[in-house]
mmCIF file of C-alpha atoms (C1' of nucleotides) in Angstrom:
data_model
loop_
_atom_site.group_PDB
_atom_site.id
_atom_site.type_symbol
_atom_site.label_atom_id
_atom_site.label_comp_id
_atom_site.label_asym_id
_atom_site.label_seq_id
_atom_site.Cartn_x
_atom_site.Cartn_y
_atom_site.Cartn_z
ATOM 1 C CA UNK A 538 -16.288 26.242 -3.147
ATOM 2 C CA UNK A 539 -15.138 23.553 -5.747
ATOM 3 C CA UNK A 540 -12.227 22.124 -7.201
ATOM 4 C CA UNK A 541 -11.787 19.500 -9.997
ATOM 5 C CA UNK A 542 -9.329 16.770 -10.728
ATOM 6 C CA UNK A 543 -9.048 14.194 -13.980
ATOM 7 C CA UNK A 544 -11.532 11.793 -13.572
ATOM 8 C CA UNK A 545 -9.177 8.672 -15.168
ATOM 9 C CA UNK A 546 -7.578 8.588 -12.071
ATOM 10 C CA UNK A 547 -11.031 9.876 -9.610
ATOM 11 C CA UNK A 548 -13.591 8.038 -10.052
ATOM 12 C CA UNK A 549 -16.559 8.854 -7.243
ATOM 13 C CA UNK A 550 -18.280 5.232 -7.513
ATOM 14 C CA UNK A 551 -14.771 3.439 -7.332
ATOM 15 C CA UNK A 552 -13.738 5.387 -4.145
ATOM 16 C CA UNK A 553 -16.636 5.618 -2.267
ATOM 17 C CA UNK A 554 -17.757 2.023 -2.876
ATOM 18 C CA UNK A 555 -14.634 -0.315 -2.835
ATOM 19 C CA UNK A 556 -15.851 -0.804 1.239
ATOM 20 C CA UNK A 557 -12.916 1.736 2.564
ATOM 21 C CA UNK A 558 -15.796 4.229 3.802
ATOM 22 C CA UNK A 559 -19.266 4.015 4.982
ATOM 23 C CA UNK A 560 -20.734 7.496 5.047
ATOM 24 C CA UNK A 561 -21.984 8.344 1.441
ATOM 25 C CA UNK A 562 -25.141 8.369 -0.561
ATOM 26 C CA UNK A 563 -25.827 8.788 -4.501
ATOM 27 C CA UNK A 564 -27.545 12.197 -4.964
ATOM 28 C CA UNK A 565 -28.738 14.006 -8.249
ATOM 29 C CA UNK A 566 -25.618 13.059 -10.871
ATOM 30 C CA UNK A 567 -22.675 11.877 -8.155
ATOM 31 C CA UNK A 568 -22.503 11.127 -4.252
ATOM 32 C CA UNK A 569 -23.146 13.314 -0.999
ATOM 33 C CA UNK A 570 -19.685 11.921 1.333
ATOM 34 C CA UNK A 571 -19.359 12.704 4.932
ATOM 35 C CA UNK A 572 -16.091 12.646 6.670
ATOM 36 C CA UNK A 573 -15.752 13.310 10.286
ATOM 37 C CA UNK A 574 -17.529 16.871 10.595
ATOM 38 C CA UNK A 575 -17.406 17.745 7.130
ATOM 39 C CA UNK A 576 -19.535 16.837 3.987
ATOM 40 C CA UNK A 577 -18.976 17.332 0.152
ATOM 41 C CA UNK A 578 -20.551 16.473 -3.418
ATOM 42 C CA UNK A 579 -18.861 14.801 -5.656
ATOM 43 C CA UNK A 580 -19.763 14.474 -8.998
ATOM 44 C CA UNK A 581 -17.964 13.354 -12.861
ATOM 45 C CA UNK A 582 -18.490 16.523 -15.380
ATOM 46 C CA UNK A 583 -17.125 15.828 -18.969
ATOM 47 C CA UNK A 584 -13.465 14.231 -18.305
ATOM 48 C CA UNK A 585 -13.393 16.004 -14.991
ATOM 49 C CA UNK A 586 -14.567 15.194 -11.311
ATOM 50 C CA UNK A 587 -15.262 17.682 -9.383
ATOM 51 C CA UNK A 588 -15.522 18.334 -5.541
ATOM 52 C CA UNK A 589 -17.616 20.861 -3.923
ATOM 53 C CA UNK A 590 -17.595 21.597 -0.006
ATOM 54 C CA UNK A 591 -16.955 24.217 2.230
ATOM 55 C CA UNK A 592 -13.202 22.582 2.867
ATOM 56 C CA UNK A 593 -11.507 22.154 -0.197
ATOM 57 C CA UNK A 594 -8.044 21.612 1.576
ATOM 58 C CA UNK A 595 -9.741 18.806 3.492
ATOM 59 C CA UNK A 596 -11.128 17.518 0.309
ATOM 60 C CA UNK A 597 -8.242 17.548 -1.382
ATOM 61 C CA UNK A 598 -6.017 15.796 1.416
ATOM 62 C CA UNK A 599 -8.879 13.053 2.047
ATOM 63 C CA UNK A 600 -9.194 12.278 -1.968
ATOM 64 C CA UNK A 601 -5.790 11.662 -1.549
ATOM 65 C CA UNK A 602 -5.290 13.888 -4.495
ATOM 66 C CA UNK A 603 -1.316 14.631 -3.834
ATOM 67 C CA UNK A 604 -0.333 11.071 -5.049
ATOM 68 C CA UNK A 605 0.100 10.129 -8.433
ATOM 69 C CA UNK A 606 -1.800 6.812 -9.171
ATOM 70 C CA UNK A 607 -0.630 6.128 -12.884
ATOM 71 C CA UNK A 608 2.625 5.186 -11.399
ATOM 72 C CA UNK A 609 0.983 3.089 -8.680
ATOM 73 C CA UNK A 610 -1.437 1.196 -11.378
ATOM 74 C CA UNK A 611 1.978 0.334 -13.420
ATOM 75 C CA UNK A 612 3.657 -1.336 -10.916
ATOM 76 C CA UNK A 613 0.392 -3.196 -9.921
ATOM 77 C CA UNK A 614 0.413 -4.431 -13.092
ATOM 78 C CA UNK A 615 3.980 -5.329 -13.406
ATOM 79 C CA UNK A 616 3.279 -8.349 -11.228
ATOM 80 C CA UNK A 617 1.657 -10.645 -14.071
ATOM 81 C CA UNK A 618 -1.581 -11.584 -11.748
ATOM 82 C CA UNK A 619 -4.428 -11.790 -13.818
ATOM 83 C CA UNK A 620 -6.657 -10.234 -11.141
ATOM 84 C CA UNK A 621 -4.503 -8.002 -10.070
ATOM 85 C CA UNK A 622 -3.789 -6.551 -13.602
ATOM 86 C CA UNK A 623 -7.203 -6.737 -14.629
ATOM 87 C CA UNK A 624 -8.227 -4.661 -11.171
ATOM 88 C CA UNK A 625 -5.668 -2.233 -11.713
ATOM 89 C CA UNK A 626 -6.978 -1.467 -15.348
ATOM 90 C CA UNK A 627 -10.959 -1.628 -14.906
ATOM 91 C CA UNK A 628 -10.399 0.552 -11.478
ATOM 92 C CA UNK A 629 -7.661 2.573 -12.333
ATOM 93 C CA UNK A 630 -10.071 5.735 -10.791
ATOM 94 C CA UNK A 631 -9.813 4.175 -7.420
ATOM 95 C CA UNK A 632 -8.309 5.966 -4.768
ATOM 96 C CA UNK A 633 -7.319 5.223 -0.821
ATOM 97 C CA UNK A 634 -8.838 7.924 1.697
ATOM 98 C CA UNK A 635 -7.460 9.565 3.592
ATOM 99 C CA UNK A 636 -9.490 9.408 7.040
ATOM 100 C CA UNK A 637 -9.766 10.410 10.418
ATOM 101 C CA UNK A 638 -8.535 8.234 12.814
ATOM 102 C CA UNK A 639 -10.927 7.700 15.190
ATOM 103 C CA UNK A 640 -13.932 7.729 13.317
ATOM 104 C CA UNK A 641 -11.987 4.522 11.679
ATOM 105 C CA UNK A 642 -11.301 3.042 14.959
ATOM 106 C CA UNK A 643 -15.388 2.660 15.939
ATOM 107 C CA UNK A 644 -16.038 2.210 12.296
ATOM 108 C CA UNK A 645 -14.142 -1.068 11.952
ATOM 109 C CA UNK A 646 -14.685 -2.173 15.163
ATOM 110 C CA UNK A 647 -18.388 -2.490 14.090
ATOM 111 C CA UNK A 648 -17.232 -4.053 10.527
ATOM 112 C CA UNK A 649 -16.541 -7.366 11.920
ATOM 113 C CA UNK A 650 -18.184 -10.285 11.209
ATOM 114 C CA UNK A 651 -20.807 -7.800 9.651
ATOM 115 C CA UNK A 652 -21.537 -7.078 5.669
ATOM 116 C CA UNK A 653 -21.245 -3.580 4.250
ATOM 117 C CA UNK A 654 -24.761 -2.470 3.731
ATOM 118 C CA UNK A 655 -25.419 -2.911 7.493
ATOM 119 C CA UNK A 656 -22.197 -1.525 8.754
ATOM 120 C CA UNK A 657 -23.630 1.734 7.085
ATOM 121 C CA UNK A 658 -27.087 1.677 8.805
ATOM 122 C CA UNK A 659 -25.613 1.070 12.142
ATOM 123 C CA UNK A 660 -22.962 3.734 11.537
ATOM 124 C CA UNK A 661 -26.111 5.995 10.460
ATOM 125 C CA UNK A 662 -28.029 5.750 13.291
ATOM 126 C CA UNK A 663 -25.115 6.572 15.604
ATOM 127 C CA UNK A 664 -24.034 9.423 13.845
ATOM 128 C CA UNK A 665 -28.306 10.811 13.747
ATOM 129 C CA UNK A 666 -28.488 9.507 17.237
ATOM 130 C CA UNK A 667 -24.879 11.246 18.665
ATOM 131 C CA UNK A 668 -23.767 13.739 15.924
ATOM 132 C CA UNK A 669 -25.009 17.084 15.209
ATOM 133 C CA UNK A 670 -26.787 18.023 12.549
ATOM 134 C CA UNK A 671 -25.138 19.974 9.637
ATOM 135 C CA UNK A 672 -25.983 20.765 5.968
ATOM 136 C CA UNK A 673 -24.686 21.422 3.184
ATOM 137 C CA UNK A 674 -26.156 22.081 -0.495
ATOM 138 C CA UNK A 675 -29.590 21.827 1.238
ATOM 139 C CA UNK A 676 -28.601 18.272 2.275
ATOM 140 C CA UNK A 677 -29.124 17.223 6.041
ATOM 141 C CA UNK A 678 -26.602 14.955 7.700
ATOM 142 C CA UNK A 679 -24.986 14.255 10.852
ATOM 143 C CA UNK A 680 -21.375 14.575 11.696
ATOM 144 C CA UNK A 681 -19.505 11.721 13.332
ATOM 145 C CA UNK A 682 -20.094 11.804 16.951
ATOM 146 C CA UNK A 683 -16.678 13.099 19.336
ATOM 147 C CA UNK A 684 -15.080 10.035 21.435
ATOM 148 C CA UNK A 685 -17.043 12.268 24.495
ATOM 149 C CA UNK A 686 -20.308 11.123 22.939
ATOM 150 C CA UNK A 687 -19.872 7.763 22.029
ATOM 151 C CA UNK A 688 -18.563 7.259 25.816
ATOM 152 C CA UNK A 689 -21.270 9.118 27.458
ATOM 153 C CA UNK A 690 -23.650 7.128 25.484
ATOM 154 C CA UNK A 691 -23.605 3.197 27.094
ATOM 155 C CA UNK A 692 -24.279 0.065 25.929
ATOM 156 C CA UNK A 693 -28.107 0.060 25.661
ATOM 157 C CA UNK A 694 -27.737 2.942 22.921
ATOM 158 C CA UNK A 695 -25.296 0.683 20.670
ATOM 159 C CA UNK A 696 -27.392 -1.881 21.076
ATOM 160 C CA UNK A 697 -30.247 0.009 19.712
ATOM 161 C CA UNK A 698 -28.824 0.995 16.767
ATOM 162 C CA UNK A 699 -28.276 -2.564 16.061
ATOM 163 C CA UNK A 700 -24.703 -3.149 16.964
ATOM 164 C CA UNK A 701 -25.282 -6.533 18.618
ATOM 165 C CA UNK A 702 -22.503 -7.896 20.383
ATOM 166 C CA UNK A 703 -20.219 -5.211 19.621
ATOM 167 C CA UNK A 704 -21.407 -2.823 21.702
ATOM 168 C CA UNK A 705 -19.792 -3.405 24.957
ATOM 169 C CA UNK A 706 -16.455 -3.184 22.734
ATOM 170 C CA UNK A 707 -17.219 0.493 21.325
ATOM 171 C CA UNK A 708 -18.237 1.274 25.300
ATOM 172 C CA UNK A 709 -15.331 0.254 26.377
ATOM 173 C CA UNK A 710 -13.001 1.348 23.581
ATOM 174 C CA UNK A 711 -14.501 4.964 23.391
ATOM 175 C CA UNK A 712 -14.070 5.268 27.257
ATOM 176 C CA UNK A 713 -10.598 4.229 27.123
ATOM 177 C CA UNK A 714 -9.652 7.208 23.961
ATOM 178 C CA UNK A 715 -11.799 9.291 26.393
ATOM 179 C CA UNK A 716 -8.979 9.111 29.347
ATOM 180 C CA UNK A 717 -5.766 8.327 26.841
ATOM 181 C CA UNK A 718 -6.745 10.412 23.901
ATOM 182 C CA UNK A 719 -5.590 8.833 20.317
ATOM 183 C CA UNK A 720 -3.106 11.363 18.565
ATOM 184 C CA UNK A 721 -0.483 9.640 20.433
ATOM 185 C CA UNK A 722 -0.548 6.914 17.913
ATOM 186 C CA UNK A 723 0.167 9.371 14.585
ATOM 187 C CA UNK A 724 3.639 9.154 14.534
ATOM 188 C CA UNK A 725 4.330 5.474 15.181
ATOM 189 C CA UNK A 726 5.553 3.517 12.585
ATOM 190 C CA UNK A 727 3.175 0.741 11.359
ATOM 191 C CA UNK A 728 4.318 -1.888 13.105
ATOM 192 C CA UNK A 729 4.617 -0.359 16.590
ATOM 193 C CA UNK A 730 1.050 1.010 15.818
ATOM 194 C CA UNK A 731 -0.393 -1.957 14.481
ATOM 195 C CA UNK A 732 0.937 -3.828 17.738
ATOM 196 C CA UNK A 733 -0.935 -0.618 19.901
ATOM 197 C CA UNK A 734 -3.970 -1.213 18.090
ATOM 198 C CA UNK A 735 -4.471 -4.767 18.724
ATOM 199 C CA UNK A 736 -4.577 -3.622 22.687
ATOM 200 C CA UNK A 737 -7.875 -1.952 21.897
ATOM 201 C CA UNK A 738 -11.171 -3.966 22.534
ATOM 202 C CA UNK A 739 -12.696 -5.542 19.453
ATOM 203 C CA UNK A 740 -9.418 -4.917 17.371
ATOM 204 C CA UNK A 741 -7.733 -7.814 15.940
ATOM 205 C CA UNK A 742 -5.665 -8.012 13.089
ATOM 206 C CA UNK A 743 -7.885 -7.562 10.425
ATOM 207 C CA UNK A 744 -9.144 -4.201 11.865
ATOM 208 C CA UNK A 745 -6.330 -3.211 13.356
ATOM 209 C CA UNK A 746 -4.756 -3.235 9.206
ATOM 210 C CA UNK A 747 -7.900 -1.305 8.233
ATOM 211 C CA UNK A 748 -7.330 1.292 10.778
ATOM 212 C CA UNK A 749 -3.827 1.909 9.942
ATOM 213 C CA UNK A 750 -4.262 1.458 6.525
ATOM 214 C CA UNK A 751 -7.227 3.920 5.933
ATOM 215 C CA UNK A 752 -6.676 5.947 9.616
ATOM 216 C CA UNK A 753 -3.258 6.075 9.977
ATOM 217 C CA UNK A 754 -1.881 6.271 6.303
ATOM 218 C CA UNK A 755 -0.163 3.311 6.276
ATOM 219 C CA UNK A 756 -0.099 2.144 2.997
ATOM 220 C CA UNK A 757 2.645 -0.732 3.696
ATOM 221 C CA UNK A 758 -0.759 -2.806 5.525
ATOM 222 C CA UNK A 759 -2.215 -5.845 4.383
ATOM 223 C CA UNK A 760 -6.355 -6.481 5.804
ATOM 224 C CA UNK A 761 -6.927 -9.886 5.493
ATOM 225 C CA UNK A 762 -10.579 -10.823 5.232
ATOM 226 C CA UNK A 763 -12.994 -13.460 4.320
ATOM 227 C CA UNK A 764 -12.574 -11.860 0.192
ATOM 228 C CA UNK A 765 -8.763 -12.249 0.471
ATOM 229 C CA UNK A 766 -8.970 -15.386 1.966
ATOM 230 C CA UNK A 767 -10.882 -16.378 -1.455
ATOM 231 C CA UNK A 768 -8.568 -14.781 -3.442
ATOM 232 C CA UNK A 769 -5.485 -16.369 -2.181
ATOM 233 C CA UNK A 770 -6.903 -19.637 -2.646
ATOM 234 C CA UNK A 771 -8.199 -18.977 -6.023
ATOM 235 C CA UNK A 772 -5.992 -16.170 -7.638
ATOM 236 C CA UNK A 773 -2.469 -16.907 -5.899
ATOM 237 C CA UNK A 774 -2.685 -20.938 -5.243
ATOM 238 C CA UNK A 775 -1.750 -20.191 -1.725
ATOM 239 C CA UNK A 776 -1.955 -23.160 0.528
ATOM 240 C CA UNK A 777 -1.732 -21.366 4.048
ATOM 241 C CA UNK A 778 -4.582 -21.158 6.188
ATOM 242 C CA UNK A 779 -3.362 -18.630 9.186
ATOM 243 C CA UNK A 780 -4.411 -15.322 8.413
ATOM 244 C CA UNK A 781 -1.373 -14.482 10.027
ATOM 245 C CA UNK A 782 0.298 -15.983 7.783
ATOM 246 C CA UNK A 783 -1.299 -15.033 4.729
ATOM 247 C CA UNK A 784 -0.672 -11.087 5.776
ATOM 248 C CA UNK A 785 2.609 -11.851 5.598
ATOM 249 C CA UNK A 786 2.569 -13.399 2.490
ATOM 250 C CA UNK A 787 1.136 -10.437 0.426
ATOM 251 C CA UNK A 788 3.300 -7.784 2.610
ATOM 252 C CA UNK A 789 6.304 -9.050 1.414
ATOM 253 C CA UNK A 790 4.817 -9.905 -2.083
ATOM 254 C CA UNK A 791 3.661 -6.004 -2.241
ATOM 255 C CA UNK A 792 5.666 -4.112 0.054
ATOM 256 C CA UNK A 793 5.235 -0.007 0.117
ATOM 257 C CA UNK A 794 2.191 -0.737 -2.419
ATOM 258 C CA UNK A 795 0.271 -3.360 -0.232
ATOM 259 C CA UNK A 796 -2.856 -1.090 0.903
ATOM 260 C CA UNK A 797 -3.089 -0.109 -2.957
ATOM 261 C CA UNK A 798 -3.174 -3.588 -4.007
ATOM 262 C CA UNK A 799 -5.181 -4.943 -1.381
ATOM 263 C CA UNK A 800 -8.016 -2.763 -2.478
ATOM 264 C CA UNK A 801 -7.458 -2.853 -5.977
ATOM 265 C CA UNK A 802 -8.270 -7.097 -5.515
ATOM 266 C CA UNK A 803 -10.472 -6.978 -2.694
ATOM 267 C CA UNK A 804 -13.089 -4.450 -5.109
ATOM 268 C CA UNK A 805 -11.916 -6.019 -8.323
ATOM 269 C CA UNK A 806 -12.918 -9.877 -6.807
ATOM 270 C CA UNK A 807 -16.235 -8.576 -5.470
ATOM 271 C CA UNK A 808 -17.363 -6.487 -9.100
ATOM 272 C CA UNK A 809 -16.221 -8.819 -11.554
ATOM 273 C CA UNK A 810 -14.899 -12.271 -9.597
ATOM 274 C "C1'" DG B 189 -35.637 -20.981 7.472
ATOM 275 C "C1'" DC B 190 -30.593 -20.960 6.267
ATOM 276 C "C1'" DC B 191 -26.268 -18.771 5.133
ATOM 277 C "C1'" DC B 192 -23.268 -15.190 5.333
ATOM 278 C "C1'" DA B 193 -20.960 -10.898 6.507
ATOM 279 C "C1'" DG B 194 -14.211 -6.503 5.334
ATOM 280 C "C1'" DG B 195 -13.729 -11.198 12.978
ATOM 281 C "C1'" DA B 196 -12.570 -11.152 17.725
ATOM 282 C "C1'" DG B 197 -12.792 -12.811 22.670
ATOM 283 C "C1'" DT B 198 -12.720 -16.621 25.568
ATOM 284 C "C1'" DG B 199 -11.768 -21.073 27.512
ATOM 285 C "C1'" DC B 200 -9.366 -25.232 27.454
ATOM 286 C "C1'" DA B 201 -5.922 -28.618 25.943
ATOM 287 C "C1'" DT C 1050 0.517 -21.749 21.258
ATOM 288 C "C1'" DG C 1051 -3.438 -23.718 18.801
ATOM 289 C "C1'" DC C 1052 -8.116 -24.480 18.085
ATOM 290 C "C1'" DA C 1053 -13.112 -24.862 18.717
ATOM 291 C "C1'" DC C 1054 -16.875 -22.332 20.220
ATOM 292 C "C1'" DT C 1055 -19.625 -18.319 20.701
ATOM 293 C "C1'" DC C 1056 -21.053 -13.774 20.030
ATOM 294 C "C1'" DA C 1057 -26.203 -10.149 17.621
ATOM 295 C "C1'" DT C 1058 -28.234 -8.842 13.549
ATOM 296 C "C1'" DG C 1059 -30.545 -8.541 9.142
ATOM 297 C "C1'" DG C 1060 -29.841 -8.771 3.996
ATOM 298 C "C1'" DG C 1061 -30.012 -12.118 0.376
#
DNA sequence: GCCCAGGAGTGCA
DNA sequence: TGCACTCATGGG
C-alpha cells in the first residue's frame, strides 16, 4: 500500500541523507529505506512524495508526517543566522525520523570517530550477517538484528564486519539491554534519559544526544560534533572550546526547536558550507 | 602515505 | 576536575 504527502515539506534525498539514518539506497526514481524490520520506497511524483510499504502507519509515524514543518522553518529563520536561514530555506523538505530506539543505540555507538559512508557498510554487514532476510518490491534486504543477536554474536563477529575498536562496546552494551531490556527509558524526560544513556558503554555525549534526539524523540537535544564544532567557530563567533559547553550554548539559544536546527546546520554546512 | 571521520575510555596530575 | 593519549578502519 501507498500514501503520499507534499513534497515542499518531504523531500526523500534531504531526509534520508542529512546523516540521521544509515539504512537506505537510491533505487529506480527515489530510495529503498529500512527501518528496524520494515522497508519502504520512497519516491517524488509531480508535487507529491509518495511512500509505499506494507506499514503505512509505521511510515507515516517514522516520516514524522504529524508535525507541521512550515511553522518550524519560520521560526528557524526568525533567528537572523545566515546559515541557519539559508538551511532552513534550501532544506525546507527535511524532516527528523522518527526511529527505533535500539537500533539507534548500536547505530551511534558505531558512528564515533567514524565517517558516514562507512558507518553504513559496517551497519550492512551486521544487519546481512545477524538479520533476516525480507523483501519487498522484489528488493532483498535484511532487517536490523534483535538485541538477542547482536549479544549472542561476540566480539570476533564485530570485528569482522569492520567495527574496529568498537566492538567490545556493542558486546557489552547489547548484553547489558539483553538482561535490563530498553523500554524502560521511553518515558524519561530528556535529561534523566540523557544522564541513563551516558551509563551505556561507548555512549558519551555526543551519542547519547543522537540517541535521544532521533531514538527517543527528543527534539529539545543538541549533538555536538566535529561539523558543529566548525560551525560555532565560523557561523556563531563562539569562543568556547568544551563541547559541554557549546551544547549548552545552542540549547538555550534553540530551546524546544534544537534537534530541528541542529540538523538543519549540520546538513546545510556539509552541502553548501 | 597522510588526514580525517556525526568520539569515548582510560590514566594521571 | 581537566587534559593528553589511545583506540581500528578505510575513504578521500
Amino acid at each position: 500500500m501507498k500514501f503520499d504527502f507534499d513534497s515542499t515539506y518531504f523531500n526523500p534525498e534531504q531526509v534520508l541523507d542529512c546523516g540521521q539514518t544509515f539504512r537506505f539506497a537510491p533505487i529506480k526514481e527515489g530510495y529503498f529505506a529500512v527501518s528496524a524490520d520494515k522497508a519502504c520506497y520512497i519516491h517524488i511524483d509531480g508535487n507529491k512524495t509518495v511512500v509505499e510499504s506494507e506499514d503505512s502507519d509505521y511510515f507515516y509515524n517514522y516520516f514524522d508526517l504529524a508535525r507541521d514543518y512550515s511553522e518550524i522553518i519560520t521560526r528557524a529563520k526568525s533567528h537572523n543566522i545566515p546559515l541557519l536561514s539559508r538551511s532552513a530555506e534550501e532544506l525546507k523538505g527535511l524532516r527528523l525520523l522518527n526511529q527505533n530506539h535500539e537500533e539507534m543505540l548500536y547505530s551511534f555507538i558505531i558512528s564515533q570517530n567514524n565517517n558516514i559512508p562507512r558507518i553504513k557498510g559496517i551497519i550492512s554487514r551486521i544487519c546481512a550477517g545477524l538479520g533476516e532476510k525480507r523483501e519487498f518490491l522484489g528488493q532483498e534486504y535484511y532487517t536490523f538484528p534483535t538485541t538477542q543477536k547482536l549479544a549472542e554474536a561476540g566480539r570476533e563477529f564485530f570485528k569482522s564486519v569492520g567495527c574496529g575498536y568498537r566492538d567490545i562496546f556493542l558486546d557489552e552494551t547489547s548484553n547489558r539491554i539483553l538482561k535490563e531490556g530498553l523500554d524502560h527509558l521511553l518515558p524519561l524526560p530528556t535529561a534523566e534519559l540523557k544522564k541513563q544513556l551516558l551509563t551505556y558503554k561507548g555512549v558519551g555525549a555526543k551519542v547519547a544526544d543522537c540517541v535521544a534526539l532521533f531514538g527517543f524523540g527528543k527534539r529539545d537535544s543538541f549533538p555536538v560534533d566535529v561539523w558543529i564544532e566548525k560551525i560555532y567557530k565560523e557561523d556563531f563567533n563562539g569562543t568556547l572550546t568544551d563541547r559541554n559547553k557549546i551544547n549548552e550554548y545552542f540549547c538555550s539559544l534553540f530551546g524546544e526547536d534544537s534537534g530541528y536546527i541542529q540538523q538543519y546546520l549540520f546538513y546545510g554546512k556539509r552541502t553548501f558550507g
